[in-house]
Tab-separated table of C-alpha atoms and ligand atoms in Angstrom:
chain	number	residue	atom	x	y	z
A	140	UNK	CA	21.003	52.937	25.589
A	141	UNK	CA	17.760	54.619	27.112
A	142	UNK	CA	15.407	56.083	24.469
A	143	UNK	CA	14.866	59.933	24.126
A	144	UNK	CA	13.487	61.481	27.217
A	145	UNK	CA	9.814	62.048	27.351
A	146	UNK	CA	8.897	64.371	30.207
A	147	UNK	CA	6.799	61.889	32.024
A	148	UNK	CA	6.618	58.073	32.098
A	149	UNK	CA	3.426	56.453	33.399
A	150	UNK	CA	3.447	52.859	34.418
A	151	UNK	CA	-0.059	51.435	34.086
A	152	UNK	CA	-2.781	52.147	31.613
A	153	UNK	CA	-5.796	51.426	33.827
A	154	UNK	CA	-8.269	54.340	34.168
A	155	UNK	CA	-5.967	56.316	36.622
A	156	UNK	CA	-2.844	56.043	34.478
A	157	UNK	CA	-4.811	56.873	31.288
A	158	UNK	CA	-6.443	59.862	32.971
A	159	UNK	CA	-3.212	61.122	34.189
A	160	UNK	CA	-1.799	60.839	30.585
A	161	UNK	CA	-4.913	62.680	29.246
A	162	UNK	CA	-4.375	65.653	31.635
A	163	UNK	CA	-0.853	65.999	31.203
A	164	UNK	CA	-0.981	65.610	27.505
A	165	UNK	CA	-3.546	68.353	27.213
A	166	UNK	CA	-1.141	70.697	29.140
A	167	UNK	CA	1.428	70.027	26.241
A	168	UNK	CA	3.762	67.744	28.163
A	169	UNK	CA	5.372	64.786	26.526
A	170	UNK	CA	4.083	61.412	28.089
A	171	UNK	CA	4.874	57.954	27.526
A	172	UNK	CA	2.496	55.293	29.034
A	173	UNK	CA	3.078	51.600	29.367
A	174	UNK	CA	0.516	48.873	29.972
A	175	UNK	CA	1.134	45.126	30.354
A	176	UNK	CA	-2.090	44.326	28.694
A	177	UNK	CA	-3.006	44.672	25.013
A	178	UNK	CA	-6.344	46.596	25.923
A	179	UNK	CA	-8.432	47.699	29.053
A	180	UNK	CA	-9.679	44.678	30.985
A	181	UNK	CA	-13.463	44.199	31.190
A	182	UNK	CA	-13.718	42.581	34.584
A	183	UNK	CA	-16.566	43.884	36.809
A	184	UNK	CA	-14.841	46.205	39.032
A	185	UNK	CA	-15.558	49.902	39.333
A	186	UNK	CA	-18.689	51.390	38.058
A	187	UNK	CA	-19.957	54.011	40.577
A	188	UNK	CA	-18.555	57.472	39.875
A	189	UNK	CA	-19.262	60.156	42.515
A	190	UNK	CA	-20.224	63.666	42.298
A	191	UNK	CA	-16.748	65.008	43.298
A	192	UNK	CA	-15.060	62.770	40.667
A	193	UNK	CA	-17.553	63.772	38.068
A	194	UNK	CA	-16.702	67.571	38.614
A	195	UNK	CA	-13.092	66.685	37.497
A	196	UNK	CA	-14.209	64.387	34.645
A	197	UNK	CA	-16.630	67.178	33.622
A	198	UNK	CA	-13.587	69.662	33.260
A	199	UNK	CA	-11.834	67.025	31.093
A	200	UNK	CA	-15.088	66.745	28.927
A	201	UNK	CA	-15.889	63.064	29.646
A	202	UNK	CA	-19.109	63.153	31.735
A	203	UNK	CA	-21.709	63.424	28.755
A	204	UNK	CA	-20.033	60.448	27.111
A	205	UNK	CA	-19.861	58.485	30.467
A	206	UNK	CA	-23.579	59.261	30.972
A	207	UNK	CA	-24.303	58.067	27.250
A	208	UNK	CA	-22.530	54.654	27.772
A	209	UNK	CA	-23.469	54.293	31.533
A	210	UNK	CA	-26.374	55.111	33.731
A	211	UNK	CA	-27.307	58.244	35.776
A	212	UNK	CA	-28.345	57.206	39.271
A	213	UNK	CA	-29.437	59.934	41.762
A	214	UNK	CA	-30.764	57.562	44.426
A	215	UNK	CA	-29.333	54.653	46.397
A	216	UNK	CA	-30.962	52.439	49.053
A	217	UNK	CA	-30.220	50.626	52.242
A	218	UNK	CA	-32.218	47.379	52.978
A	219	UNK	CA	-32.572	45.277	55.788
A	220	UNK	CA	-32.342	41.787	54.200
A	221	UNK	CA	-33.748	39.612	57.129
A	222	UNK	CA	-36.986	41.683	57.337
A	223	UNK	CA	-37.011	42.659	53.605
A	224	UNK	CA	-37.649	46.271	54.537
A	225	UNK	CA	-36.238	49.376	52.985
A	226	UNK	CA	-34.379	51.191	55.733
A	227	UNK	CA	-33.054	54.371	54.008
A	228	UNK	CA	-33.281	55.987	50.690
A	229	UNK	CA	-30.880	58.692	49.774
A	230	UNK	CA	-31.380	61.169	46.920
A	231	UNK	CA	-28.264	63.107	45.636
A	232	UNK	CA	-30.699	65.830	44.624
A	233	UNK	CA	-30.189	67.469	48.159
A	234	UNK	CA	-26.616	68.280	46.827
A	235	UNK	CA	-27.948	70.425	43.920
A	236	UNK	CA	-26.511	73.534	45.298
A	237	UNK	CA	-23.131	71.792	46.059
A	238	UNK	CA	-22.307	70.324	42.799
A	239	UNK	CA	-23.270	70.510	39.155
A	240	UNK	CA	-23.501	66.671	39.275
A	241	UNK	CA	-26.020	65.736	41.949
A	242	UNK	CA	-25.980	62.065	41.090
A	243	UNK	CA	-23.654	59.103	40.386
A	244	UNK	CA	-22.976	57.756	37.060
A	245	UNK	CA	-22.672	54.023	36.866
A	246	UNK	CA	-19.999	53.670	34.139
A	247	UNK	CA	-18.014	50.353	34.026
A	248	UNK	CA	-14.355	51.249	34.441
A	249	UNK	CA	-13.293	49.688	31.092
A	250	UNK	CA	-15.685	52.099	29.442
A	251	UNK	CA	-14.145	55.162	31.124
A	252	UNK	CA	-10.653	53.783	30.048
A	253	UNK	CA	-11.870	53.296	26.479
A	254	UNK	CA	-13.270	56.822	26.391
A	255	UNK	CA	-9.878	58.250	27.602
A	256	UNK	CA	-8.088	56.169	25.130
A	257	UNK	CA	-10.051	57.543	22.242
A	258	UNK	CA	-9.156	61.123	23.438
A	259	UNK	CA	-5.570	60.283	23.709
A	260	UNK	CA	-5.316	59.426	19.942
A	261	UNK	CA	-5.671	63.135	19.281
A	262	UNK	CA	-2.733	63.981	21.255
A	263	UNK	CA	0.637	63.455	19.369
A	264	UNK	CA	2.694	64.229	22.521
A	265	UNK	CA	1.200	61.188	24.332
A	266	UNK	CA	2.271	57.726	23.448
A	267	UNK	CA	0.472	54.740	24.694
A	268	UNK	CA	2.551	51.373	24.440
A	269	UNK	CA	0.318	48.386	25.356
A	270	UNK	CA	1.777	44.881	25.913
A	271	UNK	CA	4.647	46.588	27.665
A	272	UNK	CA	5.432	45.561	31.367
A	273	UNK	CA	7.518	47.877	33.566
A	274	UNK	CA	10.064	45.552	35.452
A	275	UNK	CA	12.585	47.892	37.053
A	276	UNK	CA	12.861	51.542	38.345
A	277	UNK	CA	16.047	53.259	38.976
A	278	UNK	CA	16.504	57.095	39.926
A	279	UNK	CA	19.525	58.937	38.623
A	280	UNK	CA	20.473	62.504	39.098
A	281	UNK	CA	17.714	64.620	37.317
A	282	UNK	CA	16.000	61.514	35.756
A	283	UNK	CA	14.161	58.282	36.380
A	284	UNK	CA	15.171	55.316	34.251
A	285	UNK	CA	12.694	52.373	33.916
A	286	UNK	CA	13.252	48.971	32.241
A	287	UNK	CA	10.243	47.918	30.248
A	288	UNK	CA	9.762	44.366	28.684
A	289	UNK	CA	7.894	44.653	25.453
A	290	UNK	CA	7.263	42.564	22.375
A	291	UNK	CA	10.871	43.227	21.122
A	292	UNK	CA	12.396	42.341	24.605
A	293	UNK	CA	13.493	44.630	27.467
A	294	UNK	CA	14.316	48.229	26.809
A	295	UNK	CA	15.214	51.335	29.054
A	296	UNK	CA	13.425	54.581	29.136
A	297	UNK	CA	14.145	57.737	30.837
A	298	UNK	CA	11.918	60.599	32.013
A	299	UNK	CA	11.880	63.567	34.393
A	300	UNK	CA	9.167	61.925	36.445
A	301	UNK	CA	7.424	58.451	36.825
A	302	UNK	CA	3.833	57.877	37.722
A	303	UNK	CA	3.301	54.451	39.235
A	304	UNK	CA	-0.317	53.851	38.359
A	305	UNK	CA	0.136	50.029	37.991
A	306	UNK	CA	-2.568	48.835	40.445
A	307	UNK	CA	-2.584	47.206	43.722
A	308	UNK	CA	0.377	44.873	43.105
A	309	UNK	CA	2.479	47.908	41.803
A	310	UNK	CA	5.966	46.967	40.674
A	311	UNK	CA	6.744	50.648	40.881
A	312	UNK	CA	5.772	50.769	44.629
A	313	UNK	CA	7.970	47.494	45.217
A	314	UNK	CA	10.931	48.901	43.338
A	315	UNK	CA	10.908	52.039	45.378
A	316	UNK	CA	10.753	50.007	48.611
A	317	UNK	CA	7.553	51.830	49.776
A	318	UNK	CA	5.606	49.945	52.490
A	319	UNK	CA	1.848	49.171	51.796
A	320	UNK	CA	0.685	49.071	55.394
A	321	UNK	CA	-2.742	47.802	56.238
A	322	UNK	CA	-4.564	44.531	56.147
A	323	UNK	CA	-6.279	42.018	54.009
A	324	UNK	CA	-9.845	40.814	54.662
A	325	UNK	CA	-10.023	37.069	55.315
A	326	UNK	CA	-13.034	36.548	53.239
A	327	UNK	CA	-13.043	37.134	49.538
A	328	UNK	CA	-15.656	38.974	47.641
A	329	UNK	CA	-17.735	37.259	44.883
A	330	UNK	CA	-19.349	39.192	42.149
A	331	UNK	CA	-22.399	37.391	40.207
A	332	UNK	CA	-23.643	39.168	37.242
A	333	UNK	CA	-27.248	38.491	35.882
A	334	UNK	CA	-29.622	39.988	33.515
A	335	UNK	CA	-32.542	39.323	36.084
A	336	UNK	CA	-34.156	42.824	36.316
A	337	UNK	CA	-33.881	43.539	40.209
A	338	UNK	CA	-35.436	46.980	39.444
A	339	UNK	CA	-38.613	46.053	37.638
A	340	UNK	CA	-39.209	42.634	39.619
A	341	UNK	CA	-38.047	43.595	43.127
A	342	UNK	CA	-38.023	47.475	43.212
A	343	UNK	CA	-34.360	47.792	43.921
A	344	UNK	CA	-32.662	50.924	42.557
A	345	UNK	CA	-29.356	50.850	40.713
A	346	UNK	CA	-27.325	51.085	43.889
A	347	UNK	CA	-28.887	48.834	46.664
A	348	UNK	CA	-27.065	47.882	49.802
A	349	UNK	CA	-28.455	44.908	51.865
A	350	UNK	CA	-27.403	44.664	55.652
A	351	UNK	CA	-27.515	41.054	56.900
A	352	UNK	CA	-25.726	39.529	59.815
A	353	UNK	CA	-25.310	36.267	57.994
A	354	UNK	CA	-24.274	37.457	54.658
A	355	UNK	CA	-24.433	41.104	53.347
A	356	UNK	CA	-24.948	42.048	49.701
A	357	UNK	CA	-24.521	44.895	47.300
A	358	UNK	CA	-26.660	44.957	44.128
A	359	UNK	CA	-25.810	47.391	41.303
A	360	UNK	CA	-27.152	48.012	37.747
A	361	UNK	CA	-24.782	48.655	34.919
A	362	UNK	CA	-25.709	49.280	31.438
A	363	UNK	CA	-23.478	46.728	29.805
A	364	UNK	CA	-24.103	46.621	26.046
A	365	UNK	CA	-27.126	48.738	26.373
A	366	UNK	CA	-30.854	48.466	27.757
A	367	UNK	CA	-31.870	46.411	29.736
A	368	UNK	CA	-28.304	46.288	31.185
A	369	UNK	CA	-27.012	43.794	33.922
A	370	UNK	CA	-27.109	43.514	37.597
A	371	UNK	CA	-24.100	42.865	39.574
A	372	UNK	CA	-24.506	41.400	43.059
A	373	UNK	CA	-21.555	41.273	45.450
A	374	UNK	CA	-21.355	39.155	48.540
A	375	UNK	CA	-18.664	38.028	51.029
A	376	UNK	CA	-17.486	34.376	50.954
A	377	UNK	CA	-16.665	31.844	53.635
A	378	UNK	CA	-13.022	31.394	54.153
A	379	UNK	CA	-13.049	27.746	54.216
A	380	UNK	CA	-14.256	27.125	50.731
A	381	UNK	CA	-11.947	26.722	47.833
A	382	UNK	CA	-12.335	28.809	44.685
A	383	UNK	CA	-13.630	25.879	42.663
A	384	UNK	CA	-16.193	25.371	45.378
A	385	UNK	CA	-17.307	29.095	45.489
A	386	UNK	CA	-17.404	29.387	41.816
A	387	UNK	CA	-19.279	26.050	40.844
A	388	UNK	CA	-22.644	26.222	39.075
A	389	UNK	CA	-24.536	24.911	42.162
A	390	UNK	CA	-22.857	27.225	44.489
A	391	UNK	CA	-23.423	30.402	42.594
A	392	UNK	CA	-27.001	29.420	41.970
A	393	UNK	CA	-27.504	28.635	45.677
A	394	UNK	CA	-26.098	31.905	46.758
A	395	UNK	CA	-28.412	33.950	44.581
A	396	UNK	CA	-31.369	31.906	45.400
A	397	UNK	CA	-30.643	32.023	49.273
A	398	UNK	CA	-30.434	35.892	49.028
A	399	UNK	CA	-33.034	36.574	46.364
A	400	UNK	CA	-35.400	33.677	46.159
A	401	UNK	CA	-36.836	33.127	42.536
A	402	UNK	CA	-38.975	30.615	41.077
A	403	UNK	CA	-36.537	30.313	38.176
A	404	UNK	CA	-32.950	29.453	38.099
A	405	UNK	CA	-30.868	32.651	37.505
A	406	UNK	CA	-28.986	33.299	34.380
A	407	UNK	CA	-25.386	34.132	35.455
A	408	UNK	CA	-23.253	35.843	32.808
A	409	UNK	CA	-20.045	36.441	34.842
A	410	UNK	CA	-18.766	35.297	38.134
A	411	UNK	CA	-15.528	36.741	39.761
A	412	UNK	CA	-13.747	36.370	42.933
A	413	UNK	CA	-11.622	39.190	44.615
A	414	UNK	CA	-9.310	39.214	47.509
A	415	UNK	CA	-9.826	42.636	49.281
A	416	UNK	CA	-7.293	44.741	51.111
A	417	UNK	CA	-7.257	47.926	53.234
A	418	UNK	CA	-3.888	49.351	52.489
A	419	UNK	CA	-2.242	52.848	52.017
A	420	UNK	CA	1.322	53.421	50.675
A	421	UNK	CA	3.596	54.951	53.420
A	422	UNK	CA	4.307	57.677	50.904
A	423	UNK	CA	2.982	58.664	47.508
A	424	UNK	CA	6.141	60.503	46.526
A	425	UNK	CA	9.770	58.908	46.279
A	426	UNK	CA	11.856	61.609	44.655
A	427	UNK	CA	10.869	61.556	41.033
A	428	UNK	CA	8.383	58.774	41.374
A	429	UNK	CA	4.637	59.437	42.236
A	430	UNK	CA	2.129	56.833	43.109
A	431	UNK	CA	-1.450	57.053	42.264
A	432	UNK	CA	-4.647	55.071	42.238
A	433	UNK	CA	-4.613	51.472	43.328
A	434	UNK	CA	-0.652	51.475	43.527
A	435	UNK	CA	-1.141	53.942	46.328
A	436	UNK	CA	-4.244	52.808	48.108
A	437	UNK	CA	-6.621	49.922	48.036
A	438	UNK	CA	-10.006	49.348	49.995
A	439	UNK	CA	-13.145	47.221	49.866
A	440	UNK	CA	-15.458	48.203	47.204
A	441	UNK	CA	-18.471	49.006	49.359
A	442	UNK	CA	-19.425	52.695	48.756
A	443	UNK	CA	-17.582	52.689	45.360
A	444	UNK	CA	-14.502	54.730	46.475
A	445	UNK	CA	-11.262	53.209	45.241
A	446	UNK	CA	-11.298	54.245	41.570
A	447	UNK	CA	-12.985	57.790	42.657
A	448	UNK	CA	-9.977	58.384	44.780
A	449	UNK	CA	-7.511	57.191	41.957
A	450	UNK	CA	-9.022	59.494	39.397
A	451	UNK	CA	-8.787	62.376	41.848
A	452	UNK	CA	-5.049	61.500	42.550
A	453	UNK	CA	-4.513	61.708	38.681
A	454	UNK	CA	-6.126	65.143	38.407
A	455	UNK	CA	-4.267	66.562	41.477
A	456	UNK	CA	-0.865	65.208	40.361
A	457	UNK	CA	-1.312	66.198	36.622
A	458	UNK	CA	-2.003	69.769	37.803
A	459	UNK	CA	1.084	69.916	40.090
A	460	UNK	CA	3.462	68.174	37.528
A	461	UNK	CA	2.239	70.730	35.021
A	462	UNK	CA	3.112	73.642	37.354
A	463	UNK	CA	6.579	72.072	38.281
A	464	UNK	CA	7.525	71.403	34.682
A	465	UNK	CA	5.985	74.380	32.788
A	466	UNK	CA	5.715	77.155	35.431
A	467	UNK	CA	8.926	76.506	37.416
A	468	UNK	CA	6.962	75.736	40.644
A	469	UNK	CA	9.117	74.163	43.191
A	470	UNK	CA	9.064	70.319	43.608
A	471	UNK	CA	7.646	70.836	47.100
A	472	UNK	CA	4.281	71.010	45.460
A	473	UNK	CA	4.686	67.251	44.937
A	474	UNK	CA	4.995	66.810	48.662
A	475	UNK	CA	1.652	68.680	48.759
A	476	UNK	CA	0.285	66.014	46.384
A	477	UNK	CA	1.555	63.337	48.929
A	478	UNK	CA	0.008	65.117	51.915
A	479	UNK	CA	-3.401	65.830	50.306
A	480	UNK	CA	-4.027	62.484	48.606
A	481	UNK	CA	-2.687	60.428	51.600
A	482	UNK	CA	-5.007	62.358	53.787
A	483	UNK	CA	-8.027	61.572	51.478
A	484	UNK	CA	-7.011	57.903	51.433
A	485	UNK	CA	-6.711	57.495	55.139
A	486	UNK	CA	-9.171	59.880	56.681
A	487	UNK	CA	-11.915	59.422	54.168
A	488	UNK	CA	-11.719	56.364	51.915
A	489	UNK	CA	-10.162	53.835	54.430
A	490	UNK	CA	-12.462	54.954	57.274
A	491	UNK	CA	-15.606	55.119	55.260
A	492	UNK	CA	-15.156	51.887	53.390
A	493	UNK	CA	-14.373	49.957	56.459
A	494	UNK	CA	-17.382	51.627	58.337
A	495	UNK	CA	-19.538	50.671	55.243
A	496	UNK	CA	-18.628	47.078	55.628
A	497	UNK	CA	-19.093	46.970	59.214
A	498	UNK	CA	-22.602	48.543	59.040
A	499	UNK	CA	-23.736	45.875	56.559
A	500	UNK	CA	-22.200	42.751	58.360
A	501	UNK	CA	-23.045	44.002	62.019
A	502	UNK	CA	-24.144	40.884	64.118
A	503	UNK	CA	-24.996	42.312	67.502
A	504	UNK	CA	-28.667	42.801	67.451
A	505	UNK	CA	-28.710	45.995	69.569
A	506	UNK	CA	-25.900	47.662	67.551
A	507	UNK	CA	-27.563	46.564	64.532
A	508	UNK	CA	-30.858	47.991	65.435
A	509	UNK	CA	-29.138	51.414	66.518
A	510	UNK	CA	-27.252	51.565	63.249
A	511	UNK	CA	-30.322	51.051	61.039
A	512	UNK	CA	-32.331	53.603	63.083
A	513	UNK	CA	-29.549	56.096	62.678
A	514	UNK	CA	-29.429	55.462	58.912
A	515	UNK	CA	-33.176	55.935	58.776
A	516	UNK	CA	-33.085	59.202	60.715
A	517	UNK	CA	-30.435	60.455	58.517
A	518	UNK	CA	-32.066	59.719	55.343
A	519	UNK	CA	-35.353	61.454	56.676
A	520	UNK	CA	-33.818	64.635	57.809
A	521	UNK	CA	-32.565	66.722	54.773
A	522	UNK	CA	-29.863	68.526	56.640
A	523	UNK	CA	-28.326	65.133	57.987
A	524	UNK	CA	-28.821	63.577	54.590
A	525	UNK	CA	-26.817	66.449	52.970
A	526	UNK	CA	-23.954	65.926	55.416
A	527	UNK	CA	-24.068	62.178	54.861
A	528	UNK	CA	-24.028	62.647	51.050
A	529	UNK	CA	-21.246	65.187	51.075
A	530	UNK	CA	-19.022	62.622	52.786
A	531	UNK	CA	-20.065	59.558	50.620
A	532	UNK	CA	-19.697	61.338	47.469
A	533	UNK	CA	-16.206	62.550	48.404
A	534	UNK	CA	-17.122	66.209	48.061
A	535	UNK	CA	-16.165	66.733	51.646
A	536	UNK	CA	-12.804	65.125	51.147
A	537	UNK	CA	-11.977	67.356	48.052
A	538	UNK	CA	-13.065	70.449	50.090
A	539	UNK	CA	-10.764	69.320	53.028
A	540	UNK	CA	-7.724	68.905	50.734
A	541	UNK	CA	-8.488	72.006	48.722
A	542	UNK	CA	-7.775	73.894	51.881
A	543	UNK	CA	-4.434	72.521	52.587
A	544	UNK	CA	-1.375	74.540	51.797
A	545	UNK	CA	2.445	74.072	51.455
A	546	UNK	CA	2.839	75.459	55.047
A	547	UNK	CA	1.170	72.090	56.195
A	548	UNK	CA	3.745	70.100	54.430
A	549	UNK	CA	6.316	71.564	56.628
A	550	UNK	CA	4.451	70.889	59.861
B	604	FAD	C1	-15.699	44.199	42.738
B	604	FAD	C2	-15.086	45.642	42.753
B	604	FAD	C3	-15.784	46.559	42.695
B	604	FAD	C4	-15.369	47.875	42.573
B	604	FAD	N1	-16.262	49.081	42.444
B	604	FAD	C5	-15.792	50.242	42.559
B	604	FAD	C6	-16.678	51.316	42.270
B	604	FAD	O1	-17.879	51.170	42.135
B	604	FAD	N2	-16.244	52.661	42.423
B	604	FAD	C7	-14.727	52.850	42.654
B	604	FAD	O2	-14.398	54.046	42.695
B	604	FAD	N3	-14.090	51.797	42.773
B	604	FAD	C8	-14.368	50.526	42.722
B	604	FAD	N4	-13.579	49.493	42.721
B	604	FAD	C9	-12.025	49.695	42.814
B	604	FAD	C10	-11.538	49.924	41.527
B	604	FAD	O3	-11.814	48.779	40.606
B	604	FAD	C11	-10.079	50.250	41.465
B	604	FAD	O4	-9.831	51.272	42.464
B	604	FAD	C12	-9.377	50.690	40.088
B	604	FAD	O5	-9.294	49.704	39.211
B	604	FAD	C13	-8.065	51.419	40.227
B	604	FAD	O6	-7.639	51.931	38.987
B	604	FAD	P1	-6.054	51.956	38.727
B	604	FAD	O7	-5.995	52.494	37.216
B	604	FAD	O8	-5.403	52.496	39.747
B	604	FAD	O9	-5.539	50.422	38.883
B	604	FAD	P2	-6.039	49.148	37.732
B	604	FAD	O10	-7.463	49.346	37.234
B	604	FAD	O11	-5.666	47.924	38.379
B	604	FAD	O12	-5.090	49.312	36.499
B	604	FAD	C14	-3.794	49.094	36.597
B	604	FAD	C15	-3.182	48.817	35.144
B	604	FAD	O13	-1.777	48.722	35.322
B	604	FAD	C16	-1.334	47.625	34.377
B	604	FAD	N5	-0.151	47.066	35.161
B	604	FAD	C17	-0.038	46.560	36.239
B	604	FAD	N6	1.337	46.195	36.416
B	604	FAD	C18	2.018	46.768	35.349
B	604	FAD	C19	3.379	46.890	35.037
B	604	FAD	N7	4.308	46.252	35.918
B	604	FAD	N8	3.735	47.495	33.902
B	604	FAD	C20	2.783	47.968	33.057
B	604	FAD	N9	1.473	47.918	33.370
B	604	FAD	C21	1.094	47.342	34.442
B	604	FAD	C22	-2.560	46.703	34.400
B	604	FAD	O14	-2.514	45.934	33.240
B	604	FAD	C23	-3.742	47.730	34.525
B	604	FAD	O15	-4.193	48.055	33.289
B	604	FAD	C24	-13.989	48.182	42.735
B	604	FAD	C25	-13.174	47.129	42.880
B	604	FAD	C26	-13.696	45.830	42.838
B	604	FAD	C27	-12.715	44.573	42.972
């Protein structure tokens, strides 16, 4: 027997599933969320939270706490690694008339998840069941039924809708037979985290991108357990080396030393290796099942857009499900969700993240020089810088989809 119907089931308690639960719960809807882990995972993935996403998180009352446990970073830089020169510096302050949040907040995603979890405790209509893995999805008549494997064995749950926010390897997406079209980069990305203070000792700002035809790098500051914080450095790896070779003490030390020569060996507090994809689900809606976050789209992390897109999915979807369930709005609104969020994923996040990577790794000397000159010119011209930042901060994407209507769904 399936348990009593909650209105909405959510598979996945990463930041996207949790944020959807919070927004739906605050509308008074009954929500049951399942996550296979016992608590949010602290691996070094998303930190950069852009203006457009801060606007949504601000409405939910999360931004002050994110700034308290994270870092406010108005500026980011592009460096030319071979010559050691600063090519361009962008200041989000040029967006001060466009957004109440003219900066990014560097807040590790497990901290964002934790802040949301704390708020969910105040909502008796939201149940969070950790150590519960969703294993099967079936749609029947006016309900969706899922099988969930928990500490007491498998059990069925029914709901009016299911949100699949269960990450890039989404069981929900597989169960619905939704294609995840795109490609996987041949090289993996390695993240090496160190307390070495690249700000004080090298003049890098909390988001610094390094172009290099041999091996690019992103260098980010996160607050970790408080001042002075940690720096995460991200590099591509060569495809021939095994994980053991890439992650060995000698190899990670050599990688950091090659990129950022230092008289002392680096203290390395974490090392992580990621396979990276560019994929978008063929559809984000399958009747009563909606995909959000990495379950719906994945991209390389250069530019910090994956989780931002996912949190925006959650807010868009929660608003529409609220209207469908509480205001009798037609289900076609959910097709508008599909159209709006697939547009952001394909026309903004995929394009931008691929372009960001190509820009950093460009090998042709002439193209490289042109790219860097253009970046320099863009940063120096306030009107061009504003356009650039509107796109990189996803404000342009949010404006584009806000203008979309149900009529466009039918076209
Ligand atoms: C190195 C790196 C740096 C990044 N930096 C940024 C950045 O700065 N900014 C940015 O926007 N993005 C960034 N990203 C991307 C970001 O990490 C992801 O987009 C984000 O984690 C997506 O959140 P999510 O909640 O959709 O999925 P996840 O965080 O993957 O969460 C999915 C959840 O579902 C649970 N789950 C999985 N399967 C099941 C199941 N069958 N049943 C129940 N639960 C299940 C998992 O336990 C997990 O808690 C980065 C990624 C990497 C690898």
